Amino acid sequence: MKTYFITGISTEVGKTIASAIVTEALEADYWKPVQAGELENADLHKVEKLVTNSTSKFHPNSYALHTPMSPHAAAEIDGITIDLKKIKPPATKNHLVIEGAGGLLVPLNDEHTITDLIKPTYKVIVVSRHYLGSINHTLLTVNFLKEKGFDVSLIFSGEAHPSTESIIKKMTNVPIIGRIDEEPYFDQNVVKEYAELFKEKL
């Protein structure tokens, strides 16, 4: 069984939708270790609503913080410090999809970042979305992961931008799982369609 860690080149690039699609495609379990803000409509609940298979289980956050900020700052407001020893992957005999928070170097506390949650055996999926500066952010993210020896692949999200995607493919030379278009909405049927498209590449 494999563990997939889904990260983004920035915040709001489509990690949660990508997580739902990969979870559905693999009928995997889903876990988001740290949620900051939107607790009443957390990413865990969003993914759970979008996934229809009966195999996936949805595991609670290790930390559910109240303020939509970087986890280290949100934890400080809540009067706690995030302790990596308390962030333990759920025990499962299934594939596991783990969704990060923001990008790789988002701080969890004064010493650790999101990268410290990624184990060497994990397959890392980077979600890239086109915006001014996104090529730089994508190359930095992918190259950082490759230098650390991780198995890296990419999902493009949002409106297609051929020149951006082409140069990223050439310069990263990592597998492209696919692209998630700028859909009018995402519901269970749309997620299922993408799951079928992505299944072979995962």
mmCIF file with all atom_site columns, C-alpha atoms in Angstrom:
data_model
loop_
_atom_site.group_PDB
_atom_site.id
_atom_site.type_symbol
_atom_site.label_atom_id
_atom_site.label_alt_id
_atom_site.label_comp_id
_atom_site.label_asym_id
_atom_site.label_entity_id
_atom_site.label_seq_id
_atom_site.pdbx_PDB_ins_code
_atom_site.Cartn_x
_atom_site.Cartn_y
_atom_site.Cartn_z
_atom_site.occupancy
_atom_site.B_iso_or_equiv
_atom_site.pdbx_formal_charge
_atom_site.auth_seq_id
_atom_site.auth_comp_id
_atom_site.auth_asym_id
_atom_site.auth_atom_id
_atom_site.pdbx_PDB_model_num
ATOM 1   C CA . MET A 1 1   ? 0.000   0.000  0.000   1.00 0.00 ? 1   MET A CA 1
ATOM 2   C CA . LYS A 1 2   ? 1.261   3.456  -0.896  1.00 0.00 ? 2   LYS A CA 1
ATOM 3   C CA . THR A 1 3   ? 1.064   6.833  0.799   1.00 0.00 ? 3   THR A CA 1
ATOM 4   C CA . TYR A 1 4   ? 0.590   9.931  -1.345  1.00 0.00 ? 4   TYR A CA 1
ATOM 5   C CA . PHE A 1 5   ? 1.380   13.381 0.037   1.00 0.00 ? 5   PHE A CA 1
ATOM 6   C CA . ILE A 1 6   ? -0.371  16.190 -1.822  1.00 0.00 ? 6   ILE A CA 1
ATOM 7   C CA . THR A 1 7   ? 1.233   19.609 -1.629  1.00 0.00 ? 7   THR A CA 1
ATOM 8   C CA . GLY A 1 8   ? 0.837   22.846 -3.572  1.00 0.00 ? 8   GLY A CA 1
ATOM 9   C CA . ILE A 1 9   ? 3.113   25.514 -4.992  1.00 0.00 ? 9   ILE A CA 1
ATOM 10  C CA . SER A 1 10  ? 1.163   28.032 -2.872  1.00 0.00 ? 10  SER A CA 1
ATOM 11  C CA . THR A 1 11  ? -2.161  28.273 -1.080  1.00 0.00 ? 11  THR A CA 1
ATOM 12  C CA . GLU A 1 12  ? -5.514  28.087 -2.930  1.00 0.00 ? 12  GLU A CA 1
ATOM 13  C CA . VAL A 1 13  ? -4.106  26.165 -5.905  1.00 0.00 ? 13  VAL A CA 1
ATOM 14  C CA . GLY A 1 14  ? -6.518  23.219 -5.778  1.00 0.00 ? 14  GLY A CA 1
ATOM 15  C CA . LYS A 1 15  ? -4.947  20.753 -3.322  1.00 0.00 ? 15  LYS A CA 1
ATOM 16  C CA . THR A 1 16  ? -8.264  19.732 -1.760  1.00 0.00 ? 16  THR A CA 1
ATOM 17  C CA . ILE A 1 17  ? -9.976  18.943 -5.077  1.00 0.00 ? 17  ILE A CA 1
ATOM 18  C CA . ALA A 1 18  ? -6.854  17.069 -6.195  1.00 0.00 ? 18  ALA A CA 1
ATOM 19  C CA . SER A 1 19  ? -6.889  15.157 -2.879  1.00 0.00 ? 19  SER A CA 1
ATOM 20  C CA . ALA A 1 20  ? -10.546 14.181 -3.403  1.00 0.00 ? 20  ALA A CA 1
ATOM 21  C CA . ILE A 1 21  ? -9.815  12.973 -6.949  1.00 0.00 ? 21  ILE A CA 1
ATOM 22  C CA . VAL A 1 22  ? -6.767  10.913 -5.926  1.00 0.00 ? 22  VAL A CA 1
ATOM 23  C CA . THR A 1 23  ? -8.659  9.495  -2.917  1.00 0.00 ? 23  THR A CA 1
ATOM 24  C CA . GLU A 1 24  ? -11.541 8.463  -5.194  1.00 0.00 ? 24  GLU A CA 1
ATOM 25  C CA . ALA A 1 25  ? -9.221  7.048  -7.881  1.00 0.00 ? 25  ALA A CA 1
ATOM 26  C CA . LEU A 1 26  ? -7.371  4.816  -5.416  1.00 0.00 ? 26  LEU A CA 1
ATOM 27  C CA . GLU A 1 27  ? -10.300 4.242  -3.034  1.00 0.00 ? 27  GLU A CA 1
ATOM 28  C CA . ALA A 1 28  ? -7.713  5.412  -0.493  1.00 0.00 ? 28  ALA A CA 1
ATOM 29  C CA . ASP A 1 29  ? -8.049  6.727  3.039   1.00 0.00 ? 29  ASP A CA 1
ATOM 30  C CA . TYR A 1 30  ? -7.706  10.504 3.500   1.00 0.00 ? 30  TYR A CA 1
ATOM 31  C CA . TRP A 1 31  ? -5.989  12.492 6.243   1.00 0.00 ? 31  TRP A CA 1
ATOM 32  C CA . LYS A 1 32  ? -5.132  16.164 6.668   1.00 0.00 ? 32  LYS A CA 1
ATOM 33  C CA . PRO A 1 33  ? -2.732  16.419 9.633   1.00 0.00 ? 33  PRO A CA 1
ATOM 34  C CA . VAL A 1 34  ? -3.160  20.160 10.238  1.00 0.00 ? 34  VAL A CA 1
ATOM 35  C CA . GLN A 1 35  ? -6.248  22.255 9.474   1.00 0.00 ? 35  GLN A CA 1
ATOM 36  C CA . ALA A 1 36  ? -6.063  26.006 10.103  1.00 0.00 ? 36  ALA A CA 1
ATOM 37  C CA . GLY A 1 37  ? -9.410  27.853 9.960   1.00 0.00 ? 37  GLY A CA 1
ATOM 38  C CA . GLU A 1 38  ? -12.756 26.932 8.369   1.00 0.00 ? 38  GLU A CA 1
ATOM 39  C CA . LEU A 1 39  ? -13.308 24.190 10.948  1.00 0.00 ? 39  LEU A CA 1
ATOM 40  C CA . GLU A 1 40  ? -17.055 24.043 10.244  1.00 0.00 ? 40  GLU A CA 1
ATOM 41  C CA . ASN A 1 41  ? -16.284 23.382 6.550   1.00 0.00 ? 41  ASN A CA 1
ATOM 42  C CA . ALA A 1 42  ? -12.838 21.825 6.851   1.00 0.00 ? 42  ALA A CA 1
ATOM 43  C CA . ASP A 1 43  ? -11.022 20.140 3.965   1.00 0.00 ? 43  ASP A CA 1
ATOM 44  C CA . LEU A 1 44  ? -11.750 16.780 5.610   1.00 0.00 ? 44  LEU A CA 1
ATOM 45  C CA . HIS A 1 45  ? -15.517 17.422 5.255   1.00 0.00 ? 45  HIS A CA 1
ATOM 46  C CA . LYS A 1 46  ? -15.132 18.748 1.701   1.00 0.00 ? 46  LYS A CA 1
ATOM 47  C CA . VAL A 1 47  ? -13.252 15.631 0.571   1.00 0.00 ? 47  VAL A CA 1
ATOM 48  C CA . GLU A 1 48  ? -15.639 13.303 2.400   1.00 0.00 ? 48  GLU A CA 1
ATOM 49  C CA . LYS A 1 49  ? -18.603 14.869 0.575   1.00 0.00 ? 49  LYS A CA 1
ATOM 50  C CA . LEU A 1 50  ? -16.921 14.504 -2.839  1.00 0.00 ? 50  LEU A CA 1
ATOM 51  C CA . VAL A 1 51  ? -15.802 10.878 -2.510  1.00 0.00 ? 51  VAL A CA 1
ATOM 52  C CA . THR A 1 52  ? -18.401 8.170  -3.224  1.00 0.00 ? 52  THR A CA 1
ATOM 53  C CA . ASN A 1 53  ? -16.611 4.828  -2.890  1.00 0.00 ? 53  ASN A CA 1
ATOM 54  C CA . SER A 1 54  ? -17.380 2.767  0.214   1.00 0.00 ? 54  SER A CA 1
ATOM 55  C CA . THR A 1 55  ? -13.750 1.802  0.968   1.00 0.00 ? 55  THR A CA 1
ATOM 56  C CA . SER A 1 56  ? -12.240 5.211  1.836   1.00 0.00 ? 56  SER A CA 1
ATOM 57  C CA . LYS A 1 57  ? -12.044 6.225  5.474   1.00 0.00 ? 57  LYS A CA 1
ATOM 58  C CA . PHE A 1 58  ? -11.582 9.828  6.572   1.00 0.00 ? 58  PHE A CA 1
ATOM 59  C CA . HIS A 1 59  ? -9.274  10.347 9.525   1.00 0.00 ? 59  HIS A CA 1
ATOM 60  C CA . PRO A 1 60  ? -9.475  13.315 11.927  1.00 0.00 ? 60  PRO A CA 1
ATOM 61  C CA . ASN A 1 61  ? -6.902  16.112 11.923  1.00 0.00 ? 61  ASN A CA 1
ATOM 62  C CA . SER A 1 62  ? -4.059  15.879 14.433  1.00 0.00 ? 62  SER A CA 1
ATOM 63  C CA . TYR A 1 63  ? -4.454  19.641 14.887  1.00 0.00 ? 63  TYR A CA 1
ATOM 64  C CA . ALA A 1 64  ? -7.618  21.613 14.127  1.00 0.00 ? 64  ALA A CA 1
ATOM 65  C CA . LEU A 1 65  ? -6.760  25.296 14.575  1.00 0.00 ? 65  LEU A CA 1
ATOM 66  C CA . HIS A 1 66  ? -9.304  28.105 14.575  1.00 0.00 ? 66  HIS A CA 1
ATOM 67  C CA . THR A 1 67  ? -7.594  30.866 12.571  1.00 0.00 ? 67  THR A CA 1
ATOM 68  C CA . PRO A 1 68  ? -6.981  30.729 8.778   1.00 0.00 ? 68  PRO A CA 1
ATOM 69  C CA . MET A 1 69  ? -3.257  31.515 9.004   1.00 0.00 ? 69  MET A CA 1
ATOM 70  C CA . SER A 1 70  ? 0.050   29.701 8.763   1.00 0.00 ? 70  SER A CA 1
ATOM 71  C CA . PRO A 1 71  ? -0.212  26.777 11.254  1.00 0.00 ? 71  PRO A CA 1
ATOM 72  C CA . HIS A 1 72  ? 2.522   28.115 13.552  1.00 0.00 ? 72  HIS A CA 1
ATOM 73  C CA . ALA A 1 73  ? 0.674   31.435 13.912  1.00 0.00 ? 73  ALA A CA 1
ATOM 74  C CA . ALA A 1 74  ? -2.781  29.845 14.183  1.00 0.00 ? 74  ALA A CA 1
ATOM 75  C CA . ALA A 1 75  ? -1.454  27.542 16.917  1.00 0.00 ? 75  ALA A CA 1
ATOM 76  C CA . GLU A 1 76  ? -0.010  30.497 18.815  1.00 0.00 ? 76  GLU A CA 1
ATOM 77  C CA . ILE A 1 77  ? -3.424  32.211 18.775  1.00 0.00 ? 77  ILE A CA 1
ATOM 78  C CA . ASP A 1 78  ? -4.966  28.992 20.126  1.00 0.00 ? 78  ASP A CA 1
ATOM 79  C CA . GLY A 1 79  ? -2.343  28.992 22.898  1.00 0.00 ? 79  GLY A CA 1
ATOM 80  C CA . ILE A 1 80  ? -0.600  25.794 21.777  1.00 0.00 ? 80  ILE A CA 1
ATOM 81  C CA . THR A 1 81  ? 2.576   24.701 20.016  1.00 0.00 ? 81  THR A CA 1
ATOM 82  C CA . ILE A 1 82  ? 2.412   22.079 17.280  1.00 0.00 ? 82  ILE A CA 1
ATOM 83  C CA . ASP A 1 83  ? 4.380   19.003 18.357  1.00 0.00 ? 83  ASP A CA 1
ATOM 84  C CA . LEU A 1 84  ? 5.493   16.735 15.490  1.00 0.00 ? 84  LEU A CA 1
ATOM 85  C CA . LYS A 1 85  ? 5.421   13.707 17.828  1.00 0.00 ? 85  LYS A CA 1
ATOM 86  C CA . LYS A 1 86  ? 1.656   14.152 18.082  1.00 0.00 ? 86  LYS A CA 1
ATOM 87  C CA . ILE A 1 87  ? 1.201   14.054 14.286  1.00 0.00 ? 87  ILE A CA 1
ATOM 88  C CA . LYS A 1 88  ? 1.043   10.318 13.610  1.00 0.00 ? 88  LYS A CA 1
ATOM 89  C CA . PRO A 1 89  ? -0.319  8.887  10.351  1.00 0.00 ? 89  PRO A CA 1
ATOM 90  C CA . PRO A 1 90  ? -3.471  6.853  10.956  1.00 0.00 ? 90  PRO A CA 1
ATOM 91  C CA . ALA A 1 91  ? -3.099  3.083  11.061  1.00 0.00 ? 91  ALA A CA 1
ATOM 92  C CA . THR A 1 92  ? -4.610  1.687  7.881   1.00 0.00 ? 92  THR A CA 1
ATOM 93  C CA . LYS A 1 93  ? -4.153  -1.285 5.559   1.00 0.00 ? 93  LYS A CA 1
ATOM 94  C CA . ASN A 1 94  ? -5.345  0.888  2.669   1.00 0.00 ? 94  ASN A CA 1
ATOM 95  C CA . HIS A 1 95  ? -3.599  3.442  0.451   1.00 0.00 ? 95  HIS A CA 1
ATOM 96  C CA . LEU A 1 96  ? -3.417  6.794  2.259   1.00 0.00 ? 96  LEU A CA 1
ATOM 97  C CA . VAL A 1 97  ? -3.750  10.289 0.783   1.00 0.00 ? 97  VAL A CA 1
ATOM 98  C CA . ILE A 1 98  ? -2.297  13.031 2.999   1.00 0.00 ? 98  ILE A CA 1
ATOM 99  C CA . GLU A 1 99  ? -3.106  16.668 2.244   1.00 0.00 ? 99  GLU A CA 1
ATOM 100 C CA . GLY A 1 100 ? -0.592  19.280 3.332   1.00 0.00 ? 100 GLY A CA 1
ATOM 101 C CA . ALA A 1 101 ? -1.316  22.891 4.309   1.00 0.00 ? 101 ALA A CA 1
ATOM 102 C CA . GLY A 1 102 ? -0.150  25.584 1.878   1.00 0.00 ? 102 GLY A CA 1
ATOM 103 C CA . GLY A 1 103 ? 3.306   24.912 0.432   1.00 0.00 ? 103 GLY A CA 1
ATOM 104 C CA . LEU A 1 104 ? 6.283   22.849 1.587   1.00 0.00 ? 104 LEU A CA 1
ATOM 105 C CA . LEU A 1 105 ? 7.975   25.485 3.731   1.00 0.00 ? 105 LEU A CA 1
ATOM 106 C CA . VAL A 1 106 ? 4.889   26.612 5.638   1.00 0.00 ? 106 VAL A CA 1
ATOM 107 C CA . PRO A 1 107 ? 6.023   26.649 9.303   1.00 0.00 ? 107 PRO A CA 1
ATOM 108 C CA . LEU A 1 108 ? 4.408   24.318 11.848  1.00 0.00 ? 108 LEU A CA 1
ATOM 109 C CA . ASN A 1 109 ? 6.422   25.715 14.748  1.00 0.00 ? 109 ASN A CA 1
ATOM 110 C CA . ASP A 1 110 ? 9.749   27.509 15.241  1.00 0.00 ? 110 ASP A CA 1
ATOM 111 C CA . GLU A 1 111 ? 11.735  24.539 13.887  1.00 0.00 ? 111 GLU A CA 1
ATOM 112 C CA . HIS A 1 112 ? 9.600   22.466 11.533  1.00 0.00 ? 112 HIS A CA 1
ATOM 113 C CA . THR A 1 113 ? 7.749   22.951 8.266   1.00 0.00 ? 113 THR A CA 1
ATOM 114 C CA . ILE A 1 114 ? 5.228   20.911 6.266   1.00 0.00 ? 114 ILE A CA 1
ATOM 115 C CA . THR A 1 115 ? 8.184   19.135 4.606   1.00 0.00 ? 115 THR A CA 1
ATOM 116 C CA . ASP A 1 116 ? 8.962   17.476 7.943   1.00 0.00 ? 116 ASP A CA 1
ATOM 117 C CA . LEU A 1 117 ? 5.677   15.545 7.673   1.00 0.00 ? 117 LEU A CA 1
ATOM 118 C CA . ILE A 1 118 ? 6.766   13.820 4.439   1.00 0.00 ? 118 ILE A CA 1
ATOM 119 C CA . LYS A 1 119 ? 8.473   10.444 4.918   1.00 0.00 ? 119 LYS A CA 1
ATOM 120 C CA . PRO A 1 120 ? 11.016  9.134  2.384   1.00 0.00 ? 120 PRO A CA 1
ATOM 121 C CA . THR A 1 121 ? 8.647   6.369  1.211   1.00 0.00 ? 121 THR A CA 1
ATOM 122 C CA . TYR A 1 122 ? 5.815   8.769  0.320   1.00 0.00 ? 122 TYR A CA 1
ATOM 123 C CA . LYS A 1 123 ? 4.949   9.598  -3.267  1.00 0.00 ? 123 LYS A CA 1
ATOM 124 C CA . VAL A 1 124 ? 4.612   13.395 -3.474  1.00 0.00 ? 124 VAL A CA 1
ATOM 125 C CA . ILE A 1 125 ? 2.100   15.027 -5.809  1.00 0.00 ? 125 ILE A CA 1
ATOM 126 C CA . VAL A 1 126 ? 2.612   18.756 -6.453  1.00 0.00 ? 126 VAL A CA 1
ATOM 127 C CA . VAL A 1 127 ? -0.436  20.772 -7.518  1.00 0.00 ? 127 VAL A CA 1
ATOM 128 C CA . SER A 1 128 ? 0.551   23.648 -9.813  1.00 0.00 ? 128 SER A CA 1
ATOM 129 C CA . ARG A 1 129 ? -1.805  26.436 -10.898 1.00 0.00 ? 129 ARG A CA 1
ATOM 130 C CA . HIS A 1 130 ? -0.902  29.149 -13.407 1.00 0.00 ? 130 HIS A CA 1
ATOM 131 C CA . TYR A 1 131 ? -0.404  32.710 -12.104 1.00 0.00 ? 131 TYR A CA 1
ATOM 132 C CA . LEU A 1 132 ? 2.354   35.286 -12.478 1.00 0.00 ? 132 LEU A CA 1
ATOM 133 C CA . GLY A 1 133 ? 5.293   33.662 -10.689 1.00 0.00 ? 133 GLY A CA 1
ATOM 134 C CA . SER A 1 134 ? 3.897   30.136 -10.742 1.00 0.00 ? 134 SER A CA 1
ATOM 135 C CA . ILE A 1 135 ? 6.686   28.763 -12.951 1.00 0.00 ? 135 ILE A CA 1
ATOM 136 C CA . ASN A 1 136 ? 9.262   29.844 -10.393 1.00 0.00 ? 136 ASN A CA 1
ATOM 137 C CA . HIS A 1 137 ? 7.177   28.467 -7.509  1.00 0.00 ? 137 HIS A CA 1
ATOM 138 C CA . THR A 1 138 ? 6.652   25.140 -9.301  1.00 0.00 ? 138 THR A CA 1
ATOM 139 C CA . LEU A 1 139 ? 10.321  24.691 -10.219 1.00 0.00 ? 139 LEU A CA 1
ATOM 140 C CA . LEU A 1 140 ? 11.428  25.606 -6.691  1.00 0.00 ? 140 LEU A CA 1
ATOM 141 C CA . THR A 1 141 ? 8.954   23.140 -5.156  1.00 0.00 ? 141 THR A CA 1
ATOM 142 C CA . VAL A 1 142 ? 9.702   20.239 -7.499  1.00 0.00 ? 142 VAL A CA 1
ATOM 143 C CA . ASN A 1 143 ? 13.487  20.721 -7.437  1.00 0.00 ? 143 ASN A CA 1
ATOM 144 C CA . PHE A 1 144 ? 13.479  20.978 -3.630  1.00 0.00 ? 144 PHE A CA 1
ATOM 145 C CA . LEU A 1 145 ? 11.634  17.632 -3.418  1.00 0.00 ? 145 LEU A CA 1
ATOM 146 C CA . LYS A 1 146 ? 13.861  15.963 -6.026  1.00 0.00 ? 146 LYS A CA 1
ATOM 147 C CA . GLU A 1 147 ? 17.005  17.098 -4.184  1.00 0.00 ? 147 GLU A CA 1
ATOM 148 C CA . LYS A 1 148 ? 15.624  15.404 -1.064  1.00 0.00 ? 148 LYS A CA 1
ATOM 149 C CA . GLY A 1 149 ? 15.128  12.194 -3.022  1.00 0.00 ? 149 GLY A CA 1
ATOM 150 C CA . PHE A 1 150 ? 11.328  12.106 -3.156  1.00 0.00 ? 150 PHE A CA 1
ATOM 151 C CA . ASP A 1 151 ? 9.274   10.430 -5.886  1.00 0.00 ? 151 ASP A CA 1
ATOM 152 C CA . VAL A 1 152 ? 7.546   13.513 -7.386  1.00 0.00 ? 152 VAL A CA 1
ATOM 153 C CA . SER A 1 153 ? 4.734   13.972 -9.899  1.00 0.00 ? 153 SER A CA 1
ATOM 154 C CA . LEU A 1 154 ? 2.596   16.939 -10.962 1.00 0.00 ? 154 LEU A CA 1
ATOM 155 C CA . ILE A 1 155 ? -1.068  17.812 -11.366 1.00 0.00 ? 155 ILE A CA 1
ATOM 156 C CA . PHE A 1 156 ? -1.950  21.041 -13.186 1.00 0.00 ? 156 PHE A CA 1
ATOM 157 C CA . SER A 1 157 ? -5.007  22.852 -11.884 1.00 0.00 ? 157 SER A CA 1
ATOM 158 C CA . GLY A 1 158 ? -7.145  25.673 -13.309 1.00 0.00 ? 158 GLY A CA 1
ATOM 159 C CA . GLU A 1 159 ? -7.264  27.138 -16.796 1.00 0.00 ? 159 GLU A CA 1
ATOM 160 C CA . ALA A 1 160 ? -4.792  25.612 -19.249 1.00 0.00 ? 160 ALA A CA 1
ATOM 161 C CA . HIS A 1 161 ? -1.723  27.718 -19.980 1.00 0.00 ? 161 HIS A CA 1
ATOM 162 C CA . PRO A 1 162 ? 0.275   25.736 -22.582 1.00 0.00 ? 162 PRO A CA 1
ATOM 163 C CA . SER A 1 163 ? 3.503   27.763 -22.518 1.00 0.00 ? 163 SER A CA 1
ATOM 164 C CA . THR A 1 164 ? 3.686   27.610 -18.706 1.00 0.00 ? 164 THR A CA 1
ATOM 165 C CA . GLU A 1 165 ? 2.927   23.894 -18.587 1.00 0.00 ? 165 GLU A CA 1
ATOM 166 C CA . SER A 1 166 ? 5.335   23.111 -21.424 1.00 0.00 ? 166 SER A CA 1
ATOM 167 C CA . ILE A 1 167 ? 8.348   24.764 -19.775 1.00 0.00 ? 167 ILE A CA 1
ATOM 168 C CA . ILE A 1 168 ? 7.511   23.189 -16.409 1.00 0.00 ? 168 ILE A CA 1
ATOM 169 C CA . LYS A 1 169 ? 7.378   19.730 -18.040 1.00 0.00 ? 169 LYS A CA 1
ATOM 170 C CA . LYS A 1 170 ? 10.721  20.302 -19.796 1.00 0.00 ? 170 LYS A CA 1
ATOM 171 C CA . MET A 1 171 ? 12.536  21.726 -16.786 1.00 0.00 ? 171 MET A CA 1
ATOM 172 C CA . THR A 1 172 ? 11.236  19.347 -14.107 1.00 0.00 ? 172 THR A CA 1
ATOM 173 C CA . ASN A 1 173 ? 11.117  16.132 -16.145 1.00 0.00 ? 173 ASN A CA 1
ATOM 174 C CA . VAL A 1 174 ? 8.684   14.558 -13.672 1.00 0.00 ? 174 VAL A CA 1
ATOM 175 C CA . PRO A 1 175 ? 5.533   12.547 -14.520 1.00 0.00 ? 175 PRO A CA 1
ATOM 176 C CA . ILE A 1 176 ? 2.361   14.578 -15.171 1.00 0.00 ? 176 ILE A CA 1
ATOM 177 C CA . ILE A 1 177 ? -0.699  12.855 -13.710 1.00 0.00 ? 177 ILE A CA 1
ATOM 178 C CA . GLY A 1 178 ? -3.079  15.180 -15.532 1.00 0.00 ? 178 GLY A CA 1
ATOM 179 C CA . ARG A 1 179 ? -4.876  18.513 -15.317 1.00 0.00 ? 179 ARG A CA 1
ATOM 180 C CA . ILE A 1 180 ? -7.952  19.588 -13.406 1.00 0.00 ? 180 ILE A CA 1
ATOM 181 C CA . ASP A 1 181 ? -9.745  22.198 -15.492 1.00 0.00 ? 181 ASP A CA 1
ATOM 182 C CA . GLU A 1 182 ? -11.518 25.322 -14.225 1.00 0.00 ? 182 GLU A CA 1
ATOM 183 C CA . GLU A 1 183 ? -14.878 23.547 -13.868 1.00 0.00 ? 183 GLU A CA 1
ATOM 184 C CA . PRO A 1 184 ? -18.118 25.477 -13.159 1.00 0.00 ? 184 PRO A CA 1
ATOM 185 C CA . TYR A 1 185 ? -18.425 23.346 -10.013 1.00 0.00 ? 185 TYR A CA 1
ATOM 186 C CA . PHE A 1 186 ? -17.026 20.185 -8.444  1.00 0.00 ? 186 PHE A CA 1
ATOM 187 C CA . ASP A 1 187 ? -19.452 17.525 -7.288  1.00 0.00 ? 187 ASP A CA 1
ATOM 188 C CA . GLN A 1 188 ? -19.220 13.754 -6.833  1.00 0.00 ? 188 GLN A CA 1
ATOM 189 C CA . ASN A 1 189 ? -19.763 13.060 -10.548 1.00 0.00 ? 189 ASN A CA 1
ATOM 190 C CA . VAL A 1 190 ? -17.049 15.492 -11.692 1.00 0.00 ? 190 VAL A CA 1
ATOM 191 C CA . VAL A 1 191 ? -14.614 14.075 -9.129  1.00 0.00 ? 191 VAL A CA 1
ATOM 192 C CA . LYS A 1 192 ? -15.428 10.531 -10.289 1.00 0.00 ? 192 LYS A CA 1
ATOM 193 C CA . GLU A 1 193 ? -14.753 11.485 -13.935 1.00 0.00 ? 193 GLU A CA 1
ATOM 194 C CA . TYR A 1 194 ? -11.319 12.885 -13.060 1.00 0.00 ? 194 TYR A CA 1
ATOM 195 C CA . ALA A 1 195 ? -10.606 9.849  -10.863 1.00 0.00 ? 195 ALA A CA 1
ATOM 196 C CA . GLU A 1 196 ? -11.120 7.579  -13.874 1.00 0.00 ? 196 GLU A CA 1
ATOM 197 C CA . LEU A 1 197 ? -8.804  9.770  -15.986 1.00 0.00 ? 197 LEU A CA 1
ATOM 198 C CA . PHE A 1 198 ? -6.024  9.866  -13.367 1.00 0.00 ? 198 PHE A CA 1
ATOM 199 C CA . LYS A 1 199 ? -6.199  6.262  -12.109 1.00 0.00 ? 199 LYS A CA 1
ATOM 200 C CA . GLU A 1 200 ? -3.648  4.794  -14.528 1.00 0.00 ? 200 GLU A CA 1
ATOM 201 C CA . LYS A 1 201 ? -1.028  7.461  -13.758 1.00 0.00 ? 201 LYS A CA 1
ATOM 202 C CA . LEU A 1 202 ? -1.109  7.109  -9.963  1.00 0.00 ? 202 LEU A CA 1
#
